[in-house]
Amino acid sequence: MATSVKISPSILACDFSKIGKEVEALEKAGADYIHVDVMDGHFVPNLTIGPDVIKKIRPFSKKIFDVHLMISPVDKYIEQFANAGADIITFHPEATPDSGETIKLIKKFNKKVGLSLKPKSEIEIIKKHLDKIDLILIMSVEPGFGGQKFMPEVLPKLKELKKIIDKEKYKIDLEIDGGINFQNSKTVKDAGANILVSGSTIFKENNGDLKKNINLLREK
Ligand code: DX5
Ligand code: ZN
């Protein structure tokens, strides 16, 4: 099993009427990161929150804000997300004309860079950037909505990336996002994931006992 697995709860599944309190509760419950899903109704068929909301919830936790941008184009919004308090900014290579330039832009604001692969996106499209990034987010559902079913067909991609990272000694975290639950958490860790994103499982299982659910995902 991967050592020191981190849990990054997605606030997409929280009660948006008290979003600040929810972020605070996640920190208290032992979350390592706070995963923020940003959707634009264009790159993905759903709308969520933008930089102004992130800025408002930022004071509720000192944890790393793990911001997953599902927006296109991304470059013109990077500065706003950086200023709003994102610590890691992850984008999809399909959402920008030049991933290399977007990586540079994120680094200009001293933020960590993540690249995300949709279930059908191949490793090839991020390969030349592996020496410049901090994280790879592997989508195990089609991006856009919480509560979808985990797609086991992404596991070979996760394993392959783990192999490449170990071989080349890259310092890249492998994050998995979508449909993570108590049944598949061990499988994804064994396949190489060291950060698990979860919305529905953390907020809905065991009557919404955040601490219990975070611990179960970490330990199982
Ligand atoms: C989907 C998002 C995910 C998702 C996770 O586009 O990136 O973060 O909401 O939620 P669950 O755990 O409910 O699949
Ligand atoms: Zn996400």
CSV table of C-alpha atoms and ligand atoms in Angstrom, one decimal:
chain,number,residue,atom,x,y,z
A,1,MET,CA,0.0,0.0,0.0
A,2,ALA,CA,1.1,3.6,-0.7
A,3,THR,CA,2.6,5.3,2.4
A,4,SER,CA,0.9,8.4,3.9
A,5,VAL,CA,-2.2,8.6,1.9
A,6,LYS,CA,-3.9,12.0,2.0
A,7,ILE,CA,-7.7,12.6,1.9
A,8,SER,CA,-9.0,15.5,0.0
A,9,PRO,CA,-12.8,15.9,0.6
A,10,SER,CA,-14.7,17.6,-2.3
A,11,ILE,CA,-16.9,20.3,-1.0
A,12,LEU,CA,-19.1,19.7,-4.1
A,13,ALA,CA,-21.1,17.4,-1.9
A,14,CYS,CA,-21.4,19.7,1.1
A,15,ASP,CA,-24.3,21.9,2.2
A,16,PHE,CA,-23.7,25.1,0.2
A,17,SER,CA,-25.9,27.2,2.5
A,18,LYS,CA,-23.1,26.9,5.1
A,19,ILE,CA,-20.1,26.3,3.0
A,20,GLY,CA,-17.6,28.0,5.4
A,21,LYS,CA,-18.7,25.9,8.3
A,22,GLU,CA,-18.5,22.8,6.2
A,23,VAL,CA,-14.8,23.6,5.3
A,24,GLU,CA,-14.1,24.2,9.0
A,25,ALA,CA,-15.8,20.9,9.9
A,26,LEU,CA,-13.7,19.0,7.3
A,27,GLU,CA,-10.5,20.4,8.9
A,28,LYS,CA,-11.7,19.3,12.3
A,29,ALA,CA,-12.6,15.9,11.0
A,30,GLY,CA,-9.0,15.3,9.8
A,31,ALA,CA,-9.1,16.2,6.1
A,32,ASP,CA,-5.6,16.7,4.7
A,33,TYR,CA,-6.7,18.9,1.8
A,34,ILE,CA,-9.9,20.7,0.8
A,35,HIS,CA,-10.8,19.8,-2.8
A,36,VAL,CA,-12.7,22.6,-4.6
A,37,ASP,CA,-14.4,21.7,-7.9
A,38,VAL,CA,-14.7,24.6,-10.2
A,39,MET,CA,-17.0,24.1,-13.2
A,40,ASP,CA,-18.0,26.5,-16.0
A,41,GLY,CA,-21.0,24.9,-17.8
A,42,HIS,CA,-18.8,24.9,-20.9
A,43,PHE,CA,-15.8,22.6,-20.4
A,44,VAL,CA,-18.2,20.4,-18.3
A,45,PRO,CA,-22.0,20.4,-18.3
A,46,ASN,CA,-22.4,21.9,-14.8
A,47,LEU,CA,-21.8,25.1,-12.9
A,48,THR,CA,-20.3,25.5,-9.5
A,49,ILE,CA,-18.3,28.2,-7.7
A,50,GLY,CA,-15.6,30.7,-8.7
A,51,PRO,CA,-12.8,32.6,-7.1
A,52,ASP,CA,-15.0,35.0,-5.1
A,53,VAL,CA,-16.5,32.1,-3.1
A,54,ILE,CA,-13.1,30.5,-2.6
A,55,LYS,CA,-11.8,33.8,-1.2
A,56,LYS,CA,-14.7,33.8,1.2
A,57,ILE,CA,-14.2,30.3,2.5
A,58,ARG,CA,-10.4,30.5,2.6
A,59,PRO,CA,-10.3,31.9,6.2
A,60,PHE,CA,-12.3,28.8,7.5
A,61,SER,CA,-9.3,26.5,7.1
A,62,LYS,CA,-5.5,26.4,7.1
A,63,LYS,CA,-5.5,23.2,5.0
A,64,ILE,CA,-4.2,23.1,1.5
A,65,PHE,CA,-6.8,24.2,-1.0
A,66,ASP,CA,-6.7,21.7,-3.8
A,67,VAL,CA,-8.5,23.5,-6.6
A,68,HIS,CA,-9.7,21.4,-9.6
A,69,LEU,CA,-10.4,23.7,-12.5
A,70,MET,CA,-12.9,22.3,-15.0
A,71,ILE,CA,-13.1,25.5,-17.0
A,72,SER,CA,-11.9,26.5,-20.5
A,73,PRO,CA,-10.0,28.6,-21.3
A,74,VAL,CA,-8.1,28.5,-18.0
A,75,ASP,CA,-5.3,31.0,-18.4
A,76,LYS,CA,-7.3,34.2,-17.9
A,77,TYR,CA,-8.6,33.0,-14.6
A,78,ILE,CA,-5.4,31.6,-13.0
A,79,GLU,CA,-4.4,34.9,-11.3
A,80,GLN,CA,-7.9,35.2,-9.7
A,81,PHE,CA,-7.7,31.6,-8.3
A,82,ALA,CA,-4.2,32.2,-7.1
A,83,ASN,CA,-5.2,35.4,-5.3
A,84,ALA,CA,-8.3,33.7,-3.9
A,85,GLY,CA,-6.1,31.3,-1.9
A,86,ALA,CA,-5.7,28.2,-4.0
A,87,ASP,CA,-2.5,26.2,-3.1
A,88,ILE,CA,-2.7,23.6,-5.8
A,89,ILE,CA,-4.2,24.6,-9.2
A,90,THR,CA,-5.1,21.6,-11.4
A,91,PHE,CA,-6.3,22.0,-14.9
A,92,HIS,CA,-7.2,19.8,-17.9
A,93,PRO,CA,-4.8,19.9,-20.8
A,94,GLU,CA,-7.8,20.0,-23.2
A,95,ALA,CA,-8.9,23.3,-21.7
A,96,THR,CA,-5.9,25.3,-22.8
A,97,PRO,CA,-4.1,25.9,-26.1
A,98,ASP,CA,-0.6,25.4,-24.5
A,99,SER,CA,-0.3,23.4,-21.3
A,100,GLY,CA,3.3,24.4,-20.9
A,101,GLU,CA,2.3,28.1,-20.8
A,102,THR,CA,-0.5,27.4,-18.3
A,103,ILE,CA,2.0,25.5,-16.1
A,104,LYS,CA,4.4,28.5,-16.2
A,105,LEU,CA,1.5,30.9,-15.3
A,106,ILE,CA,0.5,28.9,-12.3
A,107,LYS,CA,4.2,28.7,-11.1
A,108,LYS,CA,4.5,32.5,-11.6
A,109,PHE,CA,2.1,32.8,-8.7
A,110,ASN,CA,4.1,30.3,-6.6
A,111,LYS,CA,1.3,27.7,-6.7
A,112,LYS,CA,1.6,23.9,-7.1
A,113,VAL,CA,0.6,22.6,-10.5
A,114,GLY,CA,-1.7,19.7,-11.2
A,115,LEU,CA,-2.6,18.2,-14.6
A,116,SER,CA,-5.8,16.2,-14.8
A,117,LEU,CA,-6.7,13.3,-17.1
A,118,LYS,CA,-10.3,12.6,-17.9
A,119,PRO,CA,-11.2,8.8,-18.1
A,120,LYS,CA,-10.5,8.7,-21.8
A,121,SER,CA,-7.5,11.1,-21.8
A,122,GLU,CA,-4.2,9.4,-22.4
A,123,ILE,CA,-0.9,9.7,-20.6
A,124,GLU,CA,0.7,10.9,-23.8
A,125,ILE,CA,-0.9,14.4,-23.6
A,126,ILE,CA,0.9,15.2,-20.3
A,127,LYS,CA,4.1,13.2,-20.7
A,128,LYS,CA,6.3,16.1,-21.7
A,129,HIS,CA,5.3,18.1,-18.7
A,130,LEU,CA,6.1,15.5,-16.0
A,131,ASP,CA,9.3,17.2,-15.0
A,132,LYS,CA,7.5,20.4,-14.3
A,133,ILE,CA,4.3,19.4,-12.3
A,134,ASP,CA,3.5,18.5,-8.7
A,135,LEU,CA,0.4,16.4,-9.1
A,136,ILE,CA,-1.6,14.3,-11.6
A,137,LEU,CA,-5.3,14.1,-11.0
A,138,ILE,CA,-6.8,11.0,-12.6
A,139,MET,CA,-10.6,11.3,-13.1
A,140,SER,CA,-12.4,8.0,-12.4
A,141,VAL,CA,-15.7,9.5,-13.6
A,142,GLU,CA,-16.6,11.9,-16.4
A,143,PRO,CA,-16.0,15.3,-14.9
A,144,GLY,CA,-19.1,17.4,-14.1
A,145,PHE,CA,-21.0,15.8,-11.3
A,146,GLY,CA,-20.6,14.2,-7.9
A,147,GLY,CA,-22.1,10.9,-7.0
A,148,GLN,CA,-21.2,9.0,-10.1
A,149,LYS,CA,-20.0,5.4,-10.3
A,150,PHE,CA,-16.2,4.7,-10.2
A,151,MET,CA,-14.8,3.6,-13.5
A,152,PRO,CA,-12.3,0.7,-12.9
A,153,GLU,CA,-11.0,1.0,-16.5
A,154,VAL,CA,-8.8,4.0,-15.4
A,155,LEU,CA,-6.8,1.7,-13.0
A,156,PRO,CA,-4.2,0.6,-15.7
A,157,LYS,CA,-3.5,4.3,-16.4
A,158,LEU,CA,-3.0,5.0,-12.7
A,159,LYS,CA,-0.6,2.0,-12.4
A,160,GLU,CA,1.3,3.1,-15.5
A,161,LEU,CA,1.8,6.6,-14.2
A,162,LYS,CA,2.9,5.2,-10.8
A,163,LYS,CA,5.5,3.1,-12.7
A,164,ILE,CA,6.8,6.1,-14.7
A,165,ILE,CA,7.0,8.3,-11.6
A,166,ASP,CA,8.9,5.7,-9.6
A,167,LYS,CA,11.2,5.0,-12.5
A,168,GLU,CA,12.1,8.6,-13.3
A,169,LYS,CA,11.9,9.6,-9.6
A,170,TYR,CA,9.5,12.5,-10.3
A,171,LYS,CA,8.1,14.2,-7.2
A,172,ILE,CA,4.5,13.9,-8.4
A,173,ASP,CA,1.5,13.1,-6.3
A,174,LEU,CA,-1.1,10.8,-7.8
A,175,GLU,CA,-4.6,11.9,-7.0
A,176,ILE,CA,-7.8,10.0,-7.9
A,177,ASP,CA,-11.1,11.7,-8.2
A,178,GLY,CA,-14.6,10.3,-8.7
A,179,GLY,CA,-16.7,7.6,-7.1
A,180,ILE,CA,-14.2,6.8,-4.4
A,181,ASN,CA,-15.8,4.7,-1.6
A,182,PHE,CA,-15.0,2.2,1.1
A,183,GLN,CA,-15.1,-0.6,-1.4
A,184,ASN,CA,-12.5,0.7,-3.9
A,185,SER,CA,-10.2,2.8,-1.7
A,186,LYS,CA,-7.8,0.0,-1.1
A,187,THR,CA,-7.7,-0.8,-4.8
A,188,VAL,CA,-6.8,2.7,-5.8
A,189,LYS,CA,-4.1,3.0,-3.2
A,190,ASP,CA,-2.6,-0.3,-4.2
A,191,ALA,CA,-2.6,1.0,-7.8
A,192,GLY,CA,-0.5,4.0,-6.8
A,193,ALA,CA,-2.8,6.8,-5.7
A,194,ASN,CA,-1.6,8.8,-2.7
A,195,ILE,CA,-4.4,11.4,-2.6
A,196,LEU,CA,-8.0,10.3,-2.6
A,197,VAL,CA,-10.7,12.9,-3.4
A,198,SER,CA,-14.2,12.1,-2.2
A,199,GLY,CA,-17.4,14.0,-2.0
A,200,SER,CA,-20.4,11.7,-1.6
A,201,THR,CA,-18.8,9.1,0.6
A,202,ILE,CA,-17.4,11.7,3.0
A,203,PHE,CA,-20.6,13.8,3.3
A,204,LYS,CA,-23.3,11.1,2.9
A,205,GLU,CA,-22.1,7.8,4.4
A,206,ASN,CA,-22.6,7.0,8.1
A,207,ASN,CA,-25.1,9.8,8.5
A,208,GLY,CA,-22.5,12.3,7.4
A,209,ASP,CA,-20.0,11.4,10.1
A,210,LEU,CA,-17.0,13.3,8.4
A,211,LYS,CA,-14.4,12.0,10.8
A,212,LYS,CA,-15.4,8.4,10.6
A,213,ASN,CA,-15.6,8.5,6.8
A,214,ILE,CA,-12.3,10.3,6.3
A,215,ASN,CA,-10.6,7.7,8.6
A,216,LEU,CA,-12.3,4.8,6.9
A,217,LEU,CA,-11.1,6.0,3.5
A,218,ARG,CA,-7.6,6.5,4.8
A,219,GLU,CA,-7.4,3.2,6.6
A,220,LYS,CA,-9.3,0.8,4.3
B,1,DX5,C1,-16.3,15.6,-10.6
B,1,DX5,C2,-15.5,16.1,-9.5
B,1,DX5,C3,-15.2,15.3,-8.3
B,1,DX5,C4,-16.5,14.7,-7.7
B,1,DX5,C5,-16.2,13.8,-6.5
B,1,DX5,O1,-16.3,16.3,-11.7
B,1,DX5,O2,-14.2,16.5,-10.0
B,1,DX5,O3,-14.4,15.9,-7.3
B,1,DX5,O4,-17.4,15.6,-7.4
B,1,DX5,O5,-17.4,13.5,-5.9
B,1,DX5,P1,-17.8,12.0,-5.6
B,1,DX5,O6,-16.9,11.5,-4.6
B,1,DX5,O7,-19.2,12.1,-5.2
B,1,DX5,O8,-17.7,11.2,-6.9
B,2,ZN,ZN,-12.5,17.2,-8.6
